[in-house]
């Protein structure tokens, strides 16, 4: 089985410390999931794999591209929970439930290829394959812990703290070391960034402008560079959680 692990590389250049994270390989044996997959499909961006409320009969294994997992509140505001990339699974919350419906939305951010696995097939396989069941349980445990830490930040640190937390998580998921800091190599509008932390576009714009004035960040062509990551950590009393739990994925 593949092991769930993060490799963290610390690079020092000219006295500046930069952090580079290598994304972990999925803990679940990908070959096993592909073996029981019903089919694979390719889909263009700006489409949904599924939407909340739809009858749930399938799980999706992302083979390439990016898929945004989000929740729409009763007021119509969108809260983005994570971004699924290569070897990530979405739609898993419907397993072992009667008359299941998707609880979240899966929106294609980049043209992607996904393997589709029938819900009843993977349930049967989990019952019969102890190794797969064990790895799936480990993955679900890590997934729930990651979600809990995100909601902790949203609830306890306020809107500004939630934004800072989101920026920290993005450096762990998409950070690229640069001579002047860490580039978040993912184009983001203020609205999209606000969706990650339940904050309006206007509030997000105001907080980002404050950070730019203080030299904490800069933004070029929609991509954010973090010049002082420790400032963000100090502002939210960062607990230095393992990076596997402090990410957007």
PDB file of C-alpha atoms in Angstrom:
ATOM      1  CA  UNK A   1       0.000   0.000   0.000  1.00  0.00           C
ATOM      2  CA  UNK A   2       1.043   3.569  -0.536  1.00  0.00           C
ATOM      3  CA  UNK A   3       1.850   5.421   2.666  1.00  0.00           C
ATOM      4  CA  UNK A   4       0.192   8.706   3.599  1.00  0.00           C
ATOM      5  CA  UNK A   5       3.064  11.091   4.180  1.00  0.00           C
ATOM      6  CA  UNK A   6       4.235  14.620   3.419  1.00  0.00           C
ATOM      7  CA  UNK A   7       7.807  15.528   2.577  1.00  0.00           C
ATOM      8  CA  UNK A   8       8.711  18.991   3.806  1.00  0.00           C
ATOM      9  CA  UNK A   9      11.816  20.625   2.362  1.00  0.00           C
ATOM     10  CA  UNK A  10      13.332  23.682   4.040  1.00  0.00           C
ATOM     11  CA  UNK A  11      15.481  25.772   1.725  1.00  0.00           C
ATOM     12  CA  UNK A  12      17.653  28.642   2.885  1.00  0.00           C
ATOM     13  CA  UNK A  13      18.772  31.234   0.345  1.00  0.00           C
ATOM     14  CA  UNK A  14      20.384  34.471   1.360  1.00  0.00           C
ATOM     15  CA  UNK A  15      19.136  34.038   4.913  1.00  0.00           C
ATOM     16  CA  UNK A  16      15.518  33.655   3.820  1.00  0.00           C
ATOM     17  CA  UNK A  17      13.839  30.403   4.813  1.00  0.00           C
ATOM     18  CA  UNK A  18      11.452  28.944   2.282  1.00  0.00           C
ATOM     19  CA  UNK A  19       9.229  25.915   2.594  1.00  0.00           C
ATOM     20  CA  UNK A  20       8.386  23.473  -0.157  1.00  0.00           C
ATOM     21  CA  UNK A  21       5.871  20.707   0.320  1.00  0.00           C
ATOM     22  CA  UNK A  22       5.688  17.617  -1.827  1.00  0.00           C
ATOM     23  CA  UNK A  23       2.083  16.462  -2.006  1.00  0.00           C
ATOM     24  CA  UNK A  24       1.538  13.044  -0.385  1.00  0.00           C
ATOM     25  CA  UNK A  25       0.561  10.027  -2.402  1.00  0.00           C
ATOM     26  CA  UNK A  26      -2.941   8.844  -1.616  1.00  0.00           C
ATOM     27  CA  UNK A  27      -3.068   6.331   1.230  1.00  0.00           C
ATOM     28  CA  UNK A  28      -5.511   4.073  -0.613  1.00  0.00           C
ATOM     29  CA  UNK A  29      -4.103   1.628  -3.142  1.00  0.00           C
ATOM     30  CA  UNK A  30      -4.927   3.379  -6.401  1.00  0.00           C
ATOM     31  CA  UNK A  31      -4.565   0.195  -8.448  1.00  0.00           C
ATOM     32  CA  UNK A  32      -7.266  -1.446  -6.354  1.00  0.00           C
ATOM     33  CA  UNK A  33      -9.686   1.390  -6.985  1.00  0.00           C
ATOM     34  CA  UNK A  34      -8.944   1.462 -10.701  1.00  0.00           C
ATOM     35  CA  UNK A  35      -9.509  -2.294 -10.850  1.00  0.00           C
ATOM     36  CA  UNK A  36     -13.085  -1.911  -9.614  1.00  0.00           C
ATOM     37  CA  UNK A  37     -13.821   1.327 -11.490  1.00  0.00           C
ATOM     38  CA  UNK A  38     -16.858   1.221 -13.749  1.00  0.00           C
ATOM     39  CA  UNK A  39     -15.389   3.632 -16.315  1.00  0.00           C
ATOM     40  CA  UNK A  40     -13.207   6.697 -16.770  1.00  0.00           C
ATOM     41  CA  UNK A  41     -14.343   9.978 -18.281  1.00  0.00           C
ATOM     42  CA  UNK A  42     -12.797  13.274 -19.323  1.00  0.00           C
ATOM     43  CA  UNK A  43     -14.615  16.487 -18.540  1.00  0.00           C
ATOM     44  CA  UNK A  44     -14.088  20.144 -19.350  1.00  0.00           C
ATOM     45  CA  UNK A  45     -13.747  22.830 -16.681  1.00  0.00           C
ATOM     46  CA  UNK A  46     -16.735  24.792 -15.326  1.00  0.00           C
ATOM     47  CA  UNK A  47     -18.907  21.666 -15.160  1.00  0.00           C
ATOM     48  CA  UNK A  48     -20.141  19.686 -12.153  1.00  0.00           C
ATOM     49  CA  UNK A  49     -19.307  16.059 -11.447  1.00  0.00           C
ATOM     50  CA  UNK A  50     -22.219  16.132  -9.012  1.00  0.00           C
ATOM     51  CA  UNK A  51     -24.264  18.629  -7.013  1.00  0.00           C
ATOM     52  CA  UNK A  52     -25.671  18.464  -3.520  1.00  0.00           C
ATOM     53  CA  UNK A  53     -29.104  16.933  -3.353  1.00  0.00           C
ATOM     54  CA  UNK A  54     -28.580  14.618  -6.329  1.00  0.00           C
ATOM     55  CA  UNK A  55     -29.004  10.888  -5.813  1.00  0.00           C
ATOM     56  CA  UNK A  56     -25.555   9.465  -5.029  1.00  0.00           C
ATOM     57  CA  UNK A  57     -24.647   6.215  -6.754  1.00  0.00           C
ATOM     58  CA  UNK A  58     -20.980   6.787  -7.589  1.00  0.00           C
ATOM     59  CA  UNK A  59     -17.625   7.876  -6.174  1.00  0.00           C
ATOM     60  CA  UNK A  60     -15.006   9.696  -8.210  1.00  0.00           C
ATOM     61  CA  UNK A  61     -11.253   9.166  -8.272  1.00  0.00           C
ATOM     62  CA  UNK A  62      -9.484  12.164  -9.810  1.00  0.00           C
ATOM     63  CA  UNK A  63      -6.732  11.049 -12.186  1.00  0.00           C
ATOM     64  CA  UNK A  64      -5.774  14.519 -13.442  1.00  0.00           C
ATOM     65  CA  UNK A  65      -6.982  18.099 -13.148  1.00  0.00           C
ATOM     66  CA  UNK A  66      -8.614  19.811 -10.161  1.00  0.00           C
ATOM     67  CA  UNK A  67     -12.105  19.557  -8.674  1.00  0.00           C
ATOM     68  CA  UNK A  68     -13.484  22.014  -6.117  1.00  0.00           C
ATOM     69  CA  UNK A  69     -15.604  20.584  -3.300  1.00  0.00           C
ATOM     70  CA  UNK A  70     -17.993  23.134  -1.814  1.00  0.00           C
ATOM     71  CA  UNK A  71     -21.197  23.688   0.149  1.00  0.00           C
ATOM     72  CA  UNK A  72     -23.916  26.228  -0.590  1.00  0.00           C
ATOM     73  CA  UNK A  73     -25.391  27.813   2.538  1.00  0.00           C
ATOM     74  CA  UNK A  74     -29.077  28.551   3.008  1.00  0.00           C
ATOM     75  CA  UNK A  75     -28.279  32.213   2.260  1.00  0.00           C
ATOM     76  CA  UNK A  76     -26.765  31.227  -1.079  1.00  0.00           C
ATOM     77  CA  UNK A  77     -23.134  31.786  -0.061  1.00  0.00           C
ATOM     78  CA  UNK A  78     -20.595  29.214  -1.196  1.00  0.00           C
ATOM     79  CA  UNK A  79     -18.026  27.715   1.197  1.00  0.00           C
ATOM     80  CA  UNK A  80     -15.179  25.887  -0.505  1.00  0.00           C
ATOM     81  CA  UNK A  81     -13.967  22.973   1.619  1.00  0.00           C
ATOM     82  CA  UNK A  82     -11.113  21.556  -0.441  1.00  0.00           C
ATOM     83  CA  UNK A  83      -9.657  21.081  -3.893  1.00  0.00           C
ATOM     84  CA  UNK A  84      -9.224  17.530  -5.129  1.00  0.00           C
ATOM     85  CA  UNK A  85      -6.250  16.797  -7.354  1.00  0.00           C
ATOM     86  CA  UNK A  86      -4.516  13.717  -8.705  1.00  0.00           C
ATOM     87  CA  UNK A  87      -5.390  10.510  -6.795  1.00  0.00           C
ATOM     88  CA  UNK A  88      -7.966  12.244  -4.581  1.00  0.00           C
ATOM     89  CA  UNK A  89     -11.464  10.837  -3.998  1.00  0.00           C
ATOM     90  CA  UNK A  90     -14.724  12.791  -3.850  1.00  0.00           C
ATOM     91  CA  UNK A  91     -18.269  11.673  -3.142  1.00  0.00           C
ATOM     92  CA  UNK A  92     -17.113   9.395  -0.319  1.00  0.00           C
ATOM     93  CA  UNK A  93     -19.547  10.779   2.286  1.00  0.00           C
ATOM     94  CA  UNK A  94     -22.388   8.733   0.783  1.00  0.00           C
ATOM     95  CA  UNK A  95     -20.909   5.314   1.575  1.00  0.00           C
ATOM     96  CA  UNK A  96     -22.928   2.907   3.730  1.00  0.00           C
ATOM     97  CA  UNK A  97     -26.015   5.113   3.864  1.00  0.00           C
ATOM     98  CA  UNK A  98     -29.559   4.326   2.742  1.00  0.00           C
ATOM     99  CA  UNK A  99     -31.045   6.362  -0.115  1.00  0.00           C
ATOM    100  CA  UNK A 100     -27.909   8.545  -0.223  1.00  0.00           C
ATOM    101  CA  UNK A 101     -27.711  11.995  -1.761  1.00  0.00           C
ATOM    102  CA  UNK A 102     -24.614  14.061  -2.352  1.00  0.00           C
ATOM    103  CA  UNK A 103     -24.025  16.502   0.503  1.00  0.00           C
ATOM    104  CA  UNK A 104     -21.597  18.723  -1.406  1.00  0.00           C
ATOM    105  CA  UNK A 105     -20.855  20.050  -4.884  1.00  0.00           C
ATOM    106  CA  UNK A 106     -17.960  18.869  -7.057  1.00  0.00           C
ATOM    107  CA  UNK A 107     -17.063  21.593  -9.575  1.00  0.00           C
ATOM    108  CA  UNK A 108     -14.379  21.057 -12.212  1.00  0.00           C
ATOM    109  CA  UNK A 109     -11.768  23.832 -12.000  1.00  0.00           C
ATOM    110  CA  UNK A 110      -9.436  22.371 -14.620  1.00  0.00           C
ATOM    111  CA  UNK A 111     -10.055  19.944 -17.450  1.00  0.00           C
ATOM    112  CA  UNK A 112      -9.788  16.590 -15.748  1.00  0.00           C
ATOM    113  CA  UNK A 113     -10.002  12.831 -16.078  1.00  0.00           C
ATOM    114  CA  UNK A 114     -11.802  10.844 -13.401  1.00  0.00           C
ATOM    115  CA  UNK A 115     -12.433   7.182 -12.711  1.00  0.00           C
ATOM    116  CA  UNK A 116     -16.015   6.446 -11.648  1.00  0.00           C
ATOM    117  CA  UNK A 117     -16.666   3.715  -9.086  1.00  0.00           C
ATOM    118  CA  UNK A 118     -20.140   2.443  -8.315  1.00  0.00           C
ATOM    119  CA  UNK A 119     -21.085   2.960  -4.662  1.00  0.00           C
ATOM    120  CA  UNK A 120     -22.373  -0.578  -4.180  1.00  0.00           C
ATOM    121  CA  UNK A 121     -19.243  -2.038  -5.783  1.00  0.00           C
ATOM    122  CA  UNK A 122     -16.790  -0.278  -3.482  1.00  0.00           C
ATOM    123  CA  UNK A 123     -18.936  -1.072  -0.431  1.00  0.00           C
ATOM    124  CA  UNK A 124     -18.820  -4.761  -1.331  1.00  0.00           C
ATOM    125  CA  UNK A 125     -15.076  -4.563  -1.956  1.00  0.00           C
ATOM    126  CA  UNK A 126     -14.455  -2.911   1.415  1.00  0.00           C
ATOM    127  CA  UNK A 127     -16.330  -5.747   3.150  1.00  0.00           C
ATOM    128  CA  UNK A 128     -14.312  -8.402   1.315  1.00  0.00           C
ATOM    129  CA  UNK A 129     -10.873  -6.767   1.134  1.00  0.00           C
ATOM    130  CA  UNK A 130      -9.490  -6.175   4.618  1.00  0.00           C
ATOM    131  CA  UNK A 131      -6.393  -4.319   3.404  1.00  0.00           C
ATOM    132  CA  UNK A 132      -8.460  -1.910   1.329  1.00  0.00           C
ATOM    133  CA  UNK A 133     -10.899  -1.401   4.227  1.00  0.00           C
ATOM    134  CA  UNK A 134      -8.007  -0.585   6.578  1.00  0.00           C
ATOM    135  CA  UNK A 135      -6.459   1.944   4.196  1.00  0.00           C
ATOM    136  CA  UNK A 136      -9.843   3.511   3.456  1.00  0.00           C
ATOM    137  CA  UNK A 137     -10.517   3.936   7.181  1.00  0.00           C
ATOM    138  CA  UNK A 138      -7.111   5.570   7.652  1.00  0.00           C
ATOM    139  CA  UNK A 139      -7.781   7.944   4.788  1.00  0.00           C
ATOM    140  CA  UNK A 140     -11.249   8.849   6.081  1.00  0.00           C
ATOM    141  CA  UNK A 141      -9.821   9.509   9.558  1.00  0.00           C
ATOM    142  CA  UNK A 142      -7.196  11.873   8.146  1.00  0.00           C
ATOM    143  CA  UNK A 143      -9.817  13.508   5.929  1.00  0.00           C
ATOM    144  CA  UNK A 144     -12.173  14.200   8.852  1.00  0.00           C
ATOM    145  CA  UNK A 145      -9.347  15.546  11.002  1.00  0.00           C
ATOM    146  CA  UNK A 146      -8.328  17.912   8.225  1.00  0.00           C
ATOM    147  CA  UNK A 147     -11.921  19.137   7.944  1.00  0.00           C
ATOM    148  CA  UNK A 148     -12.154  19.628  11.711  1.00  0.00           C
ATOM    149  CA  UNK A 149      -9.020  21.779  11.801  1.00  0.00           C
ATOM    150  CA  UNK A 150     -10.384  23.950   8.994  1.00  0.00           C
ATOM    151  CA  UNK A 151     -13.701  24.523  10.758  1.00  0.00           C
ATOM    152  CA  UNK A 152     -11.797  25.245  13.986  1.00  0.00           C
ATOM    153  CA  UNK A 153      -9.959  28.050  12.180  1.00  0.00           C
ATOM    154  CA  UNK A 154     -13.174  29.369  10.623  1.00  0.00           C
ATOM    155  CA  UNK A 155     -14.994  29.487  13.955  1.00  0.00           C
ATOM    156  CA  UNK A 156     -12.257  30.566  16.374  1.00  0.00           C
ATOM    157  CA  UNK A 157     -10.136  33.053  14.420  1.00  0.00           C
ATOM    158  CA  UNK A 158     -12.796  35.219  12.761  1.00  0.00           C
ATOM    159  CA  UNK A 159     -12.964  36.222   9.116  1.00  0.00           C
ATOM    160  CA  UNK A 160      -9.491  37.736   8.968  1.00  0.00           C
ATOM    161  CA  UNK A 161      -7.971  34.749  10.766  1.00  0.00           C
ATOM    162  CA  UNK A 162      -9.818  32.375   8.456  1.00  0.00           C
ATOM    163  CA  UNK A 163      -8.244  34.130   5.470  1.00  0.00           C
ATOM    164  CA  UNK A 164      -4.782  33.943   7.032  1.00  0.00           C
ATOM    165  CA  UNK A 165      -5.332  30.253   7.765  1.00  0.00           C
ATOM    166  CA  UNK A 166      -6.400  29.682   4.167  1.00  0.00           C
ATOM    167  CA  UNK A 167      -3.243  31.374   2.858  1.00  0.00           C
ATOM    168  CA  UNK A 168      -1.097  29.192   5.107  1.00  0.00           C
ATOM    169  CA  UNK A 169      -2.881  26.054   3.891  1.00  0.00           C
ATOM    170  CA  UNK A 170      -2.405  27.128   0.285  1.00  0.00           C
ATOM    171  CA  UNK A 171       1.343  27.487   0.752  1.00  0.00           C
ATOM    172  CA  UNK A 172       1.389  23.893   1.983  1.00  0.00           C
ATOM    173  CA  UNK A 173      -0.648  22.657  -0.993  1.00  0.00           C
ATOM    174  CA  UNK A 174       0.524  24.873  -3.853  1.00  0.00           C
ATOM    175  CA  UNK A 175       3.554  26.723  -2.495  1.00  0.00           C
ATOM    176  CA  UNK A 176       6.605  27.165  -4.737  1.00  0.00           C
ATOM    177  CA  UNK A 177       9.795  28.573  -3.130  1.00  0.00           C
ATOM    178  CA  UNK A 178      10.944  31.873  -4.617  1.00  0.00           C
ATOM    179  CA  UNK A 179      13.848  34.124  -3.690  1.00  0.00           C
ATOM    180  CA  UNK A 180      11.445  36.597  -2.052  1.00  0.00           C
ATOM    181  CA  UNK A 181       9.009  34.181  -0.400  1.00  0.00           C
ATOM    182  CA  UNK A 182       6.555  31.426  -1.319  1.00  0.00           C
ATOM    183  CA  UNK A 183       4.447  31.682  -4.459  1.00  0.00           C
ATOM    184  CA  UNK A 184       0.960  30.147  -4.276  1.00  0.00           C
ATOM    185  CA  UNK A 185       0.923  28.678  -7.766  1.00  0.00           C
ATOM    186  CA  UNK A 186      -2.836  28.795  -8.190  1.00  0.00           C
ATOM    187  CA  UNK A 187      -4.676  31.717  -9.832  1.00  0.00           C
ATOM    188  CA  UNK A 188      -7.326  33.036  -7.451  1.00  0.00           C
ATOM    189  CA  UNK A 189      -9.887  35.809  -7.643  1.00  0.00           C
ATOM    190  CA  UNK A 190     -10.806  37.564  -4.408  1.00  0.00           C
ATOM    191  CA  UNK A 191     -14.240  35.924  -4.635  1.00  0.00           C
ATOM    192  CA  UNK A 192     -12.755  32.432  -4.963  1.00  0.00           C
ATOM    193  CA  UNK A 193     -10.362  33.076  -2.100  1.00  0.00           C
ATOM    194  CA  UNK A 194     -13.226  34.374   0.026  1.00  0.00           C
ATOM    195  CA  UNK A 195     -15.201  31.204  -0.706  1.00  0.00           C
ATOM    196  CA  UNK A 196     -12.512  29.199   1.086  1.00  0.00           C
ATOM    197  CA  UNK A 197     -13.047  31.065   4.322  1.00  0.00           C
ATOM    198  CA  UNK A 198     -16.706  32.103   4.210  1.00  0.00           C
ATOM    199  CA  UNK A 199     -15.781  35.750   3.627  1.00  0.00           C
ATOM    200  CA  UNK A 200     -17.286  38.207   1.161  1.00  0.00           C
ATOM    201  CA  UNK A 201     -15.269  39.463  -1.794  1.00  0.00           C
ATOM    202  CA  UNK A 202     -15.225  42.975  -0.321  1.00  0.00           C
ATOM    203  CA  UNK A 203     -13.838  41.815   3.028  1.00  0.00           C
ATOM    204  CA  UNK A 204     -11.273  39.605   1.320  1.00  0.00           C
ATOM    205  CA  UNK A 205     -10.132  42.520  -0.834  1.00  0.00           C
ATOM    206  CA  UNK A 206      -9.746  44.740   2.236  1.00  0.00           C
ATOM    207  CA  UNK A 207      -7.721  42.162   4.189  1.00  0.00           C
ATOM    208  CA  UNK A 208      -5.456  41.453   1.204  1.00  0.00           C
ATOM    209  CA  UNK A 209      -4.834  45.166   0.661  1.00  0.00           C
ATOM    210  CA  UNK A 210      -3.827  45.506   4.328  1.00  0.00           C
ATOM    211  CA  UNK A 211      -1.357  42.635   3.917  1.00  0.00           C
ATOM    212  CA  UNK A 212       0.047  44.168   0.732  1.00  0.00           C
ATOM    213  CA  UNK A 213       0.574  47.543   2.416  1.00  0.00           C
ATOM    214  CA  UNK A 214       2.479  45.845   5.226  1.00  0.00           C
ATOM    215  CA  UNK A 215       4.640  43.917   2.753  1.00  0.00           C
ATOM    216  CA  UNK A 216       3.378  40.540   3.968  1.00  0.00           C
ATOM    217  CA  UNK A 217       2.164  39.515   0.501  1.00  0.00           C
ATOM    218  CA  UNK A 218       2.214  40.677  -3.104  1.00  0.00           C
ATOM    219  CA  UNK A 219      -0.102  39.716  -5.958  1.00  0.00           C
ATOM    220  CA  UNK A 220       0.960  39.360  -9.592  1.00  0.00           C
ATOM    221  CA  UNK A 221      -1.391  38.171 -12.344  1.00  0.00           C
ATOM    222  CA  UNK A 222      -3.810  36.704  -9.821  1.00  0.00           C
ATOM    223  CA  UNK A 223      -1.144  34.704  -7.964  1.00  0.00           C
ATOM    224  CA  UNK A 224      -0.178  35.496  -4.371  1.00  0.00           C
ATOM    225  CA  UNK A 225       3.372  35.459  -3.029  1.00  0.00           C
ATOM    226  CA  UNK A 226       3.742  35.186   0.746  1.00  0.00           C
ATOM    227  CA  UNK A 227       6.771  37.190   1.891  1.00  0.00           C
ATOM    228  CA  UNK A 228       6.320  36.689   5.630  1.00  0.00           C
ATOM    229  CA  UNK A 229       4.618  33.403   6.416  1.00  0.00           C
ATOM    230  CA  UNK A 230       5.543  33.602  10.101  1.00  0.00           C
ATOM    231  CA  UNK A 231       3.494  36.803  10.443  1.00  0.00           C
ATOM    232  CA  UNK A 232       0.357  34.939   9.339  1.00  0.00           C
ATOM    233  CA  UNK A 233       1.132  32.079  11.721  1.00  0.00           C
ATOM    234  CA  UNK A 234       1.648  34.444  14.645  1.00  0.00           C
ATOM    235  CA  UNK A 235      -1.591  36.302  13.944  1.00  0.00           C
ATOM    236  CA  UNK A 236      -3.699  33.151  14.309  1.00  0.00           C
ATOM    237  CA  UNK A 237      -1.604  31.497  17.049  1.00  0.00           C
ATOM    238  CA  UNK A 238      -0.753  28.686  14.635  1.00  0.00           C
ATOM    239  CA  UNK A 239      -0.484  25.320  16.416  1.00  0.00           C
ATOM    240  CA  UNK A 240       1.942  23.933  13.805  1.00  0.00           C
ATOM    241  CA  UNK A 241      -0.330  21.029  12.923  1.00  0.00           C
ATOM    242  CA  UNK A 242       1.159  18.329  10.689  1.00  0.00           C
ATOM    243  CA  UNK A 243       1.051  19.545   7.100  1.00  0.00           C
ATOM    244  CA  UNK A 244      -1.098  16.588   6.077  1.00  0.00           C
ATOM    245  CA  UNK A 245      -3.900  18.264   8.068  1.00  0.00           C
ATOM    246  CA  UNK A 246      -3.002  21.845   7.143  1.00  0.00           C
ATOM    247  CA  UNK A 247      -3.700  21.952   3.425  1.00  0.00           C
ATOM    248  CA  UNK A 248      -6.419  22.812   0.936  1.00  0.00           C
ATOM    249  CA  UNK A 249      -6.569  19.345  -0.612  1.00  0.00           C
TER     250      UNK A 249
END
